[in-house]
XYZ file of C-alpha atoms in Angstrom:
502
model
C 5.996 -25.662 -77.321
C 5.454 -28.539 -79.863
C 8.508 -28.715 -80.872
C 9.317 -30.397 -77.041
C 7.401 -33.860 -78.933
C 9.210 -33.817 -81.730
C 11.468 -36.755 -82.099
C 15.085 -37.524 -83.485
C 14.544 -39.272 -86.923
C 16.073 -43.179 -86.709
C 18.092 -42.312 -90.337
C 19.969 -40.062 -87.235
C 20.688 -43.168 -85.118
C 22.485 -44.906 -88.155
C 24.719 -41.876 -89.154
C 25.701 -41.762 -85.302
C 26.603 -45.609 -85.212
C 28.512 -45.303 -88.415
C 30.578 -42.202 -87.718
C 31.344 -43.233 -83.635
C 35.011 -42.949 -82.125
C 34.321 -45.361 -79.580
C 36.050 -48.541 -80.186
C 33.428 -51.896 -80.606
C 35.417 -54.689 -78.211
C 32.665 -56.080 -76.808
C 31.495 -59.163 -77.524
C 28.062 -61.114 -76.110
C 29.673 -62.863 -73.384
C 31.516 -59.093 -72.175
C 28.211 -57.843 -72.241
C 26.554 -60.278 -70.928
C 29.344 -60.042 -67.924
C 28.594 -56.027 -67.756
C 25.164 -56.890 -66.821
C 25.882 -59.887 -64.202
C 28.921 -57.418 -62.634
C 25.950 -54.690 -62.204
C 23.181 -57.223 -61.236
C 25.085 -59.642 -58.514
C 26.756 -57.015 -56.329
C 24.885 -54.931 -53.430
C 21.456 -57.168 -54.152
C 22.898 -60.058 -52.872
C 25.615 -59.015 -50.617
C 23.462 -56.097 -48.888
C 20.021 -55.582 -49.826
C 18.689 -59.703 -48.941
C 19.456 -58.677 -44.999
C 17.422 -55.258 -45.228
C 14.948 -56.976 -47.500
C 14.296 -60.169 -45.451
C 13.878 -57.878 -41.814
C 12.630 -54.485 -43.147
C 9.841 -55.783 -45.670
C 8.828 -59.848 -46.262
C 10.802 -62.419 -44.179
C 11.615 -65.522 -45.824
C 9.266 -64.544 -48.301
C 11.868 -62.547 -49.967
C 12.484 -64.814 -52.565
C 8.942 -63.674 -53.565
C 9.640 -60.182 -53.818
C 12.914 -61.530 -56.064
C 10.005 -63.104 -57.862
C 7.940 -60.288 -58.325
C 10.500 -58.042 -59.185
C 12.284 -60.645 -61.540
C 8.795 -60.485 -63.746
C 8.621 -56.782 -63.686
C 12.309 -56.685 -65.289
C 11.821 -59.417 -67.805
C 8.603 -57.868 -69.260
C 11.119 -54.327 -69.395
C 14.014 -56.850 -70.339
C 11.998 -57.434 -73.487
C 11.133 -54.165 -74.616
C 14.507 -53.466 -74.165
C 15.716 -56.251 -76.611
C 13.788 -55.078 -79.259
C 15.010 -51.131 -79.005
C 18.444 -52.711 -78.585
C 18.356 -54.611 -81.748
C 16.333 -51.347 -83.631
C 18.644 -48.631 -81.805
C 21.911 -49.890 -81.232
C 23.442 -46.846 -79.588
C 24.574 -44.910 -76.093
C 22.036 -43.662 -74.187
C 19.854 -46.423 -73.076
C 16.022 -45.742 -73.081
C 17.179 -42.479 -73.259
C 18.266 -42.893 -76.692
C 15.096 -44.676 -77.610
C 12.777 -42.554 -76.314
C 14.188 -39.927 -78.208
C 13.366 -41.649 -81.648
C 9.774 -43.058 -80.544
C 7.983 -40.715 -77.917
C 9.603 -36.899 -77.892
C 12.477 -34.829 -76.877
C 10.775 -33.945 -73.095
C 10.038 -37.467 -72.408
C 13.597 -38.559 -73.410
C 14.931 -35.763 -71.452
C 13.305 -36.880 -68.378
C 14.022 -40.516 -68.898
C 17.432 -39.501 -69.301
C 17.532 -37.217 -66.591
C 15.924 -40.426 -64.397
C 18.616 -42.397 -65.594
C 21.323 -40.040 -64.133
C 19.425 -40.201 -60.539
C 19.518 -44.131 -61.007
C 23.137 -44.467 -61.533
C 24.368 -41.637 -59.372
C 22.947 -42.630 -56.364
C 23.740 -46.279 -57.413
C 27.157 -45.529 -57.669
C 27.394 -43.593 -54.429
C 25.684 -46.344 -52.506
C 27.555 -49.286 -53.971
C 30.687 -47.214 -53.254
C 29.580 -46.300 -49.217
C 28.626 -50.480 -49.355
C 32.082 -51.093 -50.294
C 33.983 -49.534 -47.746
C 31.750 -50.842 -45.011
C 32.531 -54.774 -46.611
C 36.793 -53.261 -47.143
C 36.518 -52.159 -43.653
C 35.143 -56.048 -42.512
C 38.189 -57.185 -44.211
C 40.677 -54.715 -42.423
C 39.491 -55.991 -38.819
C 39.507 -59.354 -40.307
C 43.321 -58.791 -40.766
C 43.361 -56.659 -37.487
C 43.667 -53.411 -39.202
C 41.007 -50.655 -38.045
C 40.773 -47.324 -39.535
C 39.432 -44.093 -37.409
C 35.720 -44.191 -37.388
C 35.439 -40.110 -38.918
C 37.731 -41.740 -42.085
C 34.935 -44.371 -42.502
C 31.651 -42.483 -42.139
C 30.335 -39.393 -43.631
C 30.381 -36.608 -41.109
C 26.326 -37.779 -39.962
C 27.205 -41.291 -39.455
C 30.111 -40.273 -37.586
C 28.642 -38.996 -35.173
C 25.327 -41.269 -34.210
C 28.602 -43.470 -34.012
C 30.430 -41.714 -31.357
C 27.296 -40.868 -29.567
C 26.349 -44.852 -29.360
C 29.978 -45.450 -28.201
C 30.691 -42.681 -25.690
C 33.223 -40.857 -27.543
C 33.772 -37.144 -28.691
C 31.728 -35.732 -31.630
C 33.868 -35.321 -34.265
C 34.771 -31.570 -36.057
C 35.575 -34.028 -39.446
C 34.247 -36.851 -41.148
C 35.065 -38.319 -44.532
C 34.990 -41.684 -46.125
C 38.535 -42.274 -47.079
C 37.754 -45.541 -48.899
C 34.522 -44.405 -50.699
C 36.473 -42.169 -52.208
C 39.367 -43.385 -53.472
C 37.640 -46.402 -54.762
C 35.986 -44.039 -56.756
C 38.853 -42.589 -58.310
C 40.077 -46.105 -58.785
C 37.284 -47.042 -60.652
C 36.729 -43.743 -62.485
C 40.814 -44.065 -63.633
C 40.261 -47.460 -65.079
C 37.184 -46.121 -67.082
C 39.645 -43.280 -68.640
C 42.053 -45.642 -69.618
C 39.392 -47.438 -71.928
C 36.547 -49.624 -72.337
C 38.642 -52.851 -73.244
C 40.659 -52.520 -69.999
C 37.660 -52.326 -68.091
C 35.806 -55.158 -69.113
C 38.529 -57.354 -68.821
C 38.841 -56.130 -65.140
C 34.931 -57.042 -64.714
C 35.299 -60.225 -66.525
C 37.692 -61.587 -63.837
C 35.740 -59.993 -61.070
C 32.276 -61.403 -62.561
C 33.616 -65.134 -62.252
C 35.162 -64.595 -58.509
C 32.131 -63.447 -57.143
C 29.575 -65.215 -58.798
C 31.218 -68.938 -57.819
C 30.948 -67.398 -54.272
C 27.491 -66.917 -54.872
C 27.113 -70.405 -56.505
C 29.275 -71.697 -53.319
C 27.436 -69.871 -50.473
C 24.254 -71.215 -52.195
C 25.052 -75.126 -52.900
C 27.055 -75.350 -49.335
C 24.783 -72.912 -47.322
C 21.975 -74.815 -48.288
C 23.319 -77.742 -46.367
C 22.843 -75.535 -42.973
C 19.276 -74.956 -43.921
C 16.764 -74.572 -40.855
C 13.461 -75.154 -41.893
C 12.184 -73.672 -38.406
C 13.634 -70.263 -40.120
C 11.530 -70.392 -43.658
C 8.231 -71.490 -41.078
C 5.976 -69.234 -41.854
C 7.357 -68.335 -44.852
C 5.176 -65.243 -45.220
C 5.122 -63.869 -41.698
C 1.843 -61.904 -40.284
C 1.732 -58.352 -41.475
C 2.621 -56.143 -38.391
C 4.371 -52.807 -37.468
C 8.347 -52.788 -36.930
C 10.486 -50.057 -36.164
C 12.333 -48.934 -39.895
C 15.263 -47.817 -40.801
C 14.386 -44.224 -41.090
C 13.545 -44.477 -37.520
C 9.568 -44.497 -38.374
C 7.388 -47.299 -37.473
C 6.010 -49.197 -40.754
C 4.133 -52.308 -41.739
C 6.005 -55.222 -42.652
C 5.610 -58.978 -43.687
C 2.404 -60.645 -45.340
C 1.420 -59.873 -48.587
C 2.439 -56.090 -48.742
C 5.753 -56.747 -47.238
C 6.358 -58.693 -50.537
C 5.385 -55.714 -52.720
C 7.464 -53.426 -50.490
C 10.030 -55.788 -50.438
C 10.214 -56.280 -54.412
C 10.040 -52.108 -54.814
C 12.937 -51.831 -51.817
C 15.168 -54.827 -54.134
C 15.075 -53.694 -58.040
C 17.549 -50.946 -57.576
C 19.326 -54.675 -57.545
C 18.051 -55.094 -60.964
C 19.491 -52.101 -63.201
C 22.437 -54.372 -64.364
C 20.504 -55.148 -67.917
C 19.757 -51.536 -68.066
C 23.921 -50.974 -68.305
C 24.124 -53.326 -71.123
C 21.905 -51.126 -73.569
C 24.124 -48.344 -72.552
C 27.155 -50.162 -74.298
C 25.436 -50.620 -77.269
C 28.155 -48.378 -79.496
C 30.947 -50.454 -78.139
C 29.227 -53.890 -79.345
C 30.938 -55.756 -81.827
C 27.403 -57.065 -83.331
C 24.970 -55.217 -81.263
C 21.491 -56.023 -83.007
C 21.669 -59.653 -81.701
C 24.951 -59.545 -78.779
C 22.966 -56.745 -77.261
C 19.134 -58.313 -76.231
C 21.381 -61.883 -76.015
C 23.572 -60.394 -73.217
C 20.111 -58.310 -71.769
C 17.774 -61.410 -71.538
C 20.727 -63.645 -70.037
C 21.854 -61.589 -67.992
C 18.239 -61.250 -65.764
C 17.558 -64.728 -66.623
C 21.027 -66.044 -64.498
C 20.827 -63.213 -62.067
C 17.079 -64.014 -60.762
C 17.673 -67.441 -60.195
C 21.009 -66.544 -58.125
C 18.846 -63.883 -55.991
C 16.005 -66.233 -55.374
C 18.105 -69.156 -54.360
C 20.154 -66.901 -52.320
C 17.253 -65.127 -50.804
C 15.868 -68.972 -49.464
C 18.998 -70.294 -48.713
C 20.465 -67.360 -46.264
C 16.588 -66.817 -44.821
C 16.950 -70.465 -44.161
C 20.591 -70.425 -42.571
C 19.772 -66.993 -40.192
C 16.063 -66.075 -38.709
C 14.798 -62.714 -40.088
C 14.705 -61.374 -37.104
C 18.188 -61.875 -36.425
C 19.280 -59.509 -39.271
C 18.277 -57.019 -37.180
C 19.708 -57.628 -33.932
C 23.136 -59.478 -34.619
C 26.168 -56.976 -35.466
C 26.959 -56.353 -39.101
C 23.880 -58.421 -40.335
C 22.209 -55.646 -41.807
C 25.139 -54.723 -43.688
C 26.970 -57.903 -44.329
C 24.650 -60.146 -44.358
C 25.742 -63.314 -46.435
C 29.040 -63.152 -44.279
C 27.107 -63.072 -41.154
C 24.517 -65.730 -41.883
C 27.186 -68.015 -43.002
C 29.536 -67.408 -40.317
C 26.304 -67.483 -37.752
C 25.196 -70.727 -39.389
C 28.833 -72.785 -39.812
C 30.922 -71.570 -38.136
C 33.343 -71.676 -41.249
C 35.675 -68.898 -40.337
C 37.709 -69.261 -43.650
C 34.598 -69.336 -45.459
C 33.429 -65.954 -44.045
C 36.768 -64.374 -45.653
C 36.274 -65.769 -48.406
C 32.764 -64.502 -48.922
C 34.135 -60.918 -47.337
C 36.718 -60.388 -49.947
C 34.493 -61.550 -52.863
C 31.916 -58.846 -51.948
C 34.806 -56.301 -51.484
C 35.847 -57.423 -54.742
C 32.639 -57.794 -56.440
C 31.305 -54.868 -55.585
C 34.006 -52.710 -57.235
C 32.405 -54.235 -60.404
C 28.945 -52.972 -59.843
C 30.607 -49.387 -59.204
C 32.707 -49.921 -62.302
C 29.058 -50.887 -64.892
C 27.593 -48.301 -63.009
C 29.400 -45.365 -63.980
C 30.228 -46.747 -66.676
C 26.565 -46.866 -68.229
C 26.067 -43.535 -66.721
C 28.766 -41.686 -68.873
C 27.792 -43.574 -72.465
C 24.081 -41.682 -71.146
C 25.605 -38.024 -70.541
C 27.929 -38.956 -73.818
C 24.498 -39.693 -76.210
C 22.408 -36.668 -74.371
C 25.445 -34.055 -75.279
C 25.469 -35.144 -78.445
C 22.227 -34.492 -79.054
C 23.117 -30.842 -77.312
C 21.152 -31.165 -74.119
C 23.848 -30.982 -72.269
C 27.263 -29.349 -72.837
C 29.663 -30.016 -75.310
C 32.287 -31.158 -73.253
C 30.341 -34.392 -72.049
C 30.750 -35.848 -75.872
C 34.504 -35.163 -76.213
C 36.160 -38.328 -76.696
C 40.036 -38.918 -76.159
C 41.995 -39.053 -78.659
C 43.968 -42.218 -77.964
C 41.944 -44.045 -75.515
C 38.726 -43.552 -77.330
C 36.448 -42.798 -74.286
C 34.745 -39.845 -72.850
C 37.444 -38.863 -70.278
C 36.008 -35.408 -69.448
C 32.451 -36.546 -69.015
C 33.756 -39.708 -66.847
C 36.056 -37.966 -64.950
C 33.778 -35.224 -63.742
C 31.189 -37.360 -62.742
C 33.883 -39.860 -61.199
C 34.930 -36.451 -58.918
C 30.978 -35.776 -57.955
C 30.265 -39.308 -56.991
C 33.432 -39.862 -54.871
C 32.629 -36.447 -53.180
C 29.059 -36.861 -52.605
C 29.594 -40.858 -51.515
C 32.402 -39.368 -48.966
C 30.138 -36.773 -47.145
C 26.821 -38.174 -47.249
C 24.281 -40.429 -45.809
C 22.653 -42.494 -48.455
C 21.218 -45.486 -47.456
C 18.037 -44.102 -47.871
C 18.336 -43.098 -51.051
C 18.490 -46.652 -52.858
C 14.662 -46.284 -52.867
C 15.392 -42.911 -54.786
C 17.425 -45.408 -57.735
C 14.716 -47.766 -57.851
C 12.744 -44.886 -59.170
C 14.955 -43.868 -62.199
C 14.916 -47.392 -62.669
C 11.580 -48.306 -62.499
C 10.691 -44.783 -63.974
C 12.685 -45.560 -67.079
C 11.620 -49.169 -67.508
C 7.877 -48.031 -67.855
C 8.400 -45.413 -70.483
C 10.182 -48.185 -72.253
C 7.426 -50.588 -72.244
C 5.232 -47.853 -73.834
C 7.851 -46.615 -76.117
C 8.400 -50.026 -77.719
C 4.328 -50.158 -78.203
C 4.359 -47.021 -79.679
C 7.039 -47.157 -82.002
C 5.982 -51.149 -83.390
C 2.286 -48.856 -84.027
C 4.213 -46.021 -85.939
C 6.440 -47.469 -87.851
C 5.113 -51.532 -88.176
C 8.266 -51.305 -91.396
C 11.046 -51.314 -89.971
C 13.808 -54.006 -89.767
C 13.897 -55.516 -86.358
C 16.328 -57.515 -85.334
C 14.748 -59.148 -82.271
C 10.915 -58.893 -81.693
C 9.023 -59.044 -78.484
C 6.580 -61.843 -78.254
C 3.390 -61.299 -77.650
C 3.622 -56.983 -77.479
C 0.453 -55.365 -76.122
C 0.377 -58.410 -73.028
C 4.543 -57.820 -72.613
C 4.482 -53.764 -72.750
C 1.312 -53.419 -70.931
C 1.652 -56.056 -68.200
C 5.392 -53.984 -67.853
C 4.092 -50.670 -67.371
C 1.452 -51.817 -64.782
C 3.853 -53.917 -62.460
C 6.013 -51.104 -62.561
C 4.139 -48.166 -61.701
C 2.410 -50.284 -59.082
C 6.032 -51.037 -57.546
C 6.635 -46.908 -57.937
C 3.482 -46.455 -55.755
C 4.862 -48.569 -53.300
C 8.553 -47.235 -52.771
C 9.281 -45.252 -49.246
C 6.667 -41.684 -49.868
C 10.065 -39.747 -48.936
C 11.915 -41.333 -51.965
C 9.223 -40.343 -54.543
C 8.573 -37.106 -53.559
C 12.551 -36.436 -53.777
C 12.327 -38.060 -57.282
C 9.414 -35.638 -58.117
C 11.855 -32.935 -57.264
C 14.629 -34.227 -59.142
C 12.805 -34.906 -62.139
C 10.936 -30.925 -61.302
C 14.464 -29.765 -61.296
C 15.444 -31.278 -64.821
C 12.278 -29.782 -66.751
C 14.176 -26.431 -65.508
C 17.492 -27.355 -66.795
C 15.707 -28.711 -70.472
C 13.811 -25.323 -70.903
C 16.548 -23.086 -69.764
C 19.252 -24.975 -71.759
C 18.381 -28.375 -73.508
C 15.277 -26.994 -75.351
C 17.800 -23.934 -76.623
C 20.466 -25.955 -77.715
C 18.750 -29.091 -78.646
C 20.520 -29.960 -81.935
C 17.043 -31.196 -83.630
C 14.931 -28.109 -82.648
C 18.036 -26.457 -84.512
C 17.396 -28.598 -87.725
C 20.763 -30.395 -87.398
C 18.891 -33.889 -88.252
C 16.576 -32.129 -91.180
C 18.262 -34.224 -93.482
C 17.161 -37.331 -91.698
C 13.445 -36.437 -91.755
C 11.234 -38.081 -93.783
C 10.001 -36.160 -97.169
């Protein structure tokens, strides 16, 4: 069994960076656009309405707040393994080097939970904002080619229709495809399609928050933290809400809002100078984002009562276009804000699997998984099989299933993956004090530690259902490591011997 710790020499890491196919195109203002295209999408334009009625109030910003720290203490740690490891594979890739083989198999294996379900919820979120627009232009699609077959039918119960035999989210799916064809073509192509999606919806962010602010009730933000007290939840459960634990429950429920910055490290082989573009683009990145989702959070608490997101149509899943249209009246304005987040959010699906292939692509190489997720095109220079076979399971599973639940279930890969980063970084700087970093992280031990703290106390908090389905995923990946990854791991087969030190 010891040979589950053993970890994959760093001499490794630089043979893999000099002998990559992938193409490096990126420079530290595309990266830095990868992680504001992940960041600014179903935060702002879905998760401020659940946040603000489910969990704190007005005091949402707080929970941005809170979670904001959490991520820049991980945002740090990341930096530094960024600028050290400067590879695929994310904290993945660095636990491997620093902690062990098991642990970087399970962050990895977190990692795939986190952008999976990411994916397939920022994919279900964009049909229901595409669908907006279609009524908008009087266009309605049949309610069983817009719902997963579940949906479907609370839908047709609430409206007096006939249960339907068939369900499947038409536009889920094929935005999927969409997304997952522009990902084949290559990595280039794709972040110039972010680029120009990043700077439409983040001046409609900067717009709804300089003229929303203007509509500002202050009768709305009074009391900003509201009295704790039981509400009916979305899982249909009564729960407490509000005060001082709605905040923490509020800033657990919102950080699957926060894995942009994780994405970046994932393009780490396509950087053109990633020890210093890569923890540039990570720190900025967060920095820009958590002002945007604070300010955002106060401005559309102030526009539209809390309460209201739960009561008024669409609020809950729309609810920047509702507040706005609720608190101007600016009907142009409300398109305008619909097609950005139909828009926008094809970016966040685009980072998403995008950082979740680059993680299959460095865990195959390493042999814990099958060969064919490291084969690399010939011409386009990407990992077509591995993208489009994940590209087919997300559209499939985001089509037939239910998963609003299950962002709770992202935010712990996320937050999973942040914390073994935070003591990986410790670790390693203990190990090996020697080696050449290109970025440090200040003040280590009070960074690293305050990190893994805030994040396992935001784990404790998530929804008990989501954490004991992570338990079960991550249960289900020791199985798949010690009936396959363990056997075919390329360093328990001595294939990086030559790396290891005399």
């Amino acid at each position: 069994m010891s040979n589950i710790w053993k970890t994959k020499p760093l001499g490794a890491y630089e043979a893999d960076m000099k002998k990559s196919e992938l193409k490096r195109v990126l420079g530290k203002w595309s990266l830095t656009a990868i992680g504001i295209g992940a960041i600014i999408g179903g935060g702002i334009f879905v998760l401020t309405g659940t946040g603000a009625y489910y969990h704190a109030g007005p005091a949402l910003a707080l929970s941005f707040v809170v979670a904001g720290i959490a991520c820049i203490f991980a945002a740090l740690c990341y930096a530094e393994f960024a600028a050290l490891l400067p590879v695929e594979g994310s904290a993945y890739a660095y636990a491997y080097g620093t902690v062990g083989e098991v642990f970087a198999w399970l962050i990895g294996w977190g990692l795939v939970l986190e952008y999976a379900m990411g994916s397939m919820t920022v994919a279900v979120s964009w049909s229901g904002y595409f669908n907006k627009f279609l009524k908008i232009i009087n266009i309605e699609l049949p309610y069983y080619l817009t719902n997963d077959f579940s949906t479907a039918k609370q839908y047709a119960v609430s409206h007096g229709l006939t249960e339907p035999s068939f369900a499947f989210n038409l536009p889920a799916f094929i935005i999927v495809l969409i997304v997952t064809s522009i990902l084949v073509k290559g990595t280039k192509e794709a972040a110039g399609a972010n680029n120009m999606i990043v700077i439409l919806k983040t001046s409609v962010v900067v717009f709804v928050i300089v003229v929303g602010a203007l509509f500002i009730n202050m009768d709305n933000l009074t009391p900003f933290i509201p009295d704790e007290k039981m509400i009916l939840q979305s899982d249909g459960k009564m729960g407490a809400a509000y005060g001082f634990n709605g905040i923490i429950a509020g800033a657990a429920a919102v950080f699957f809002a926060y894995i942009g910055f994780d994405a970046v490290s994932t393009q780490a082989a396509e950087a053109k100078n990633p020890r210093k573009d890569i923890p540039f683009a990570i720190i900025t990145s967060l920095l820009v984002c958590t002002v945007l989702y604070i300010l955002m959070s106060l401005v559309l608490t102030g526009m539209m009562n809390y309460k209201d997101f739960g009561t008024v149509p669409d609020a809950l899943t729309a609810p920047v276009a509702v507040a706005f249209e609720k608190a101007t009246g600016m009907d142009w304005a409300v398109i305008l804000i619909t097609v950005a987040a139909t828009i926008g959010l094809i970016s966040v699906l685009l980072v998403m699997m995008l950082g979740q292939s680059r993680i299959f692509l460095g865990m195959a190489k390493d042999g814990l998984l099958p060969g064919m997720f490291k084969e690399i095109h010939p011409v386009r220079k990407t990992p077509y099989k591995n993208t489009i076979l994940l590209g087919i399971i997300v559209a499939t599973v985001a089509a037939l299933t239910p998963i609003s639940t299950l962002v709770h279930m992202c935010s712990f890969g996320t937050l999973f993956a942040f914390t073994m980063v935070c003591f990986a970084v410790w670790l390693l700087r203990i190990r090996k004090p020697e080696l050449k970093r290109g970025f440090k992280t200040p003040m280590l031990p009070v960074v690293a530690s305050s990190g893994i703290l805030i994040n396992i106390y935001l784990i404790i908090n998530l929804e008990a259902s989501a954490i004991y389905m992570a338990i079960g995923w991550l249960a289900l990946g020791l199985l798949i490591y010690f009936l396959y990854g363990r056997r075919n791991s390329v360093l328990n087969k001595g294939g990086y011997d030559e790396f290891m030190e005399k």
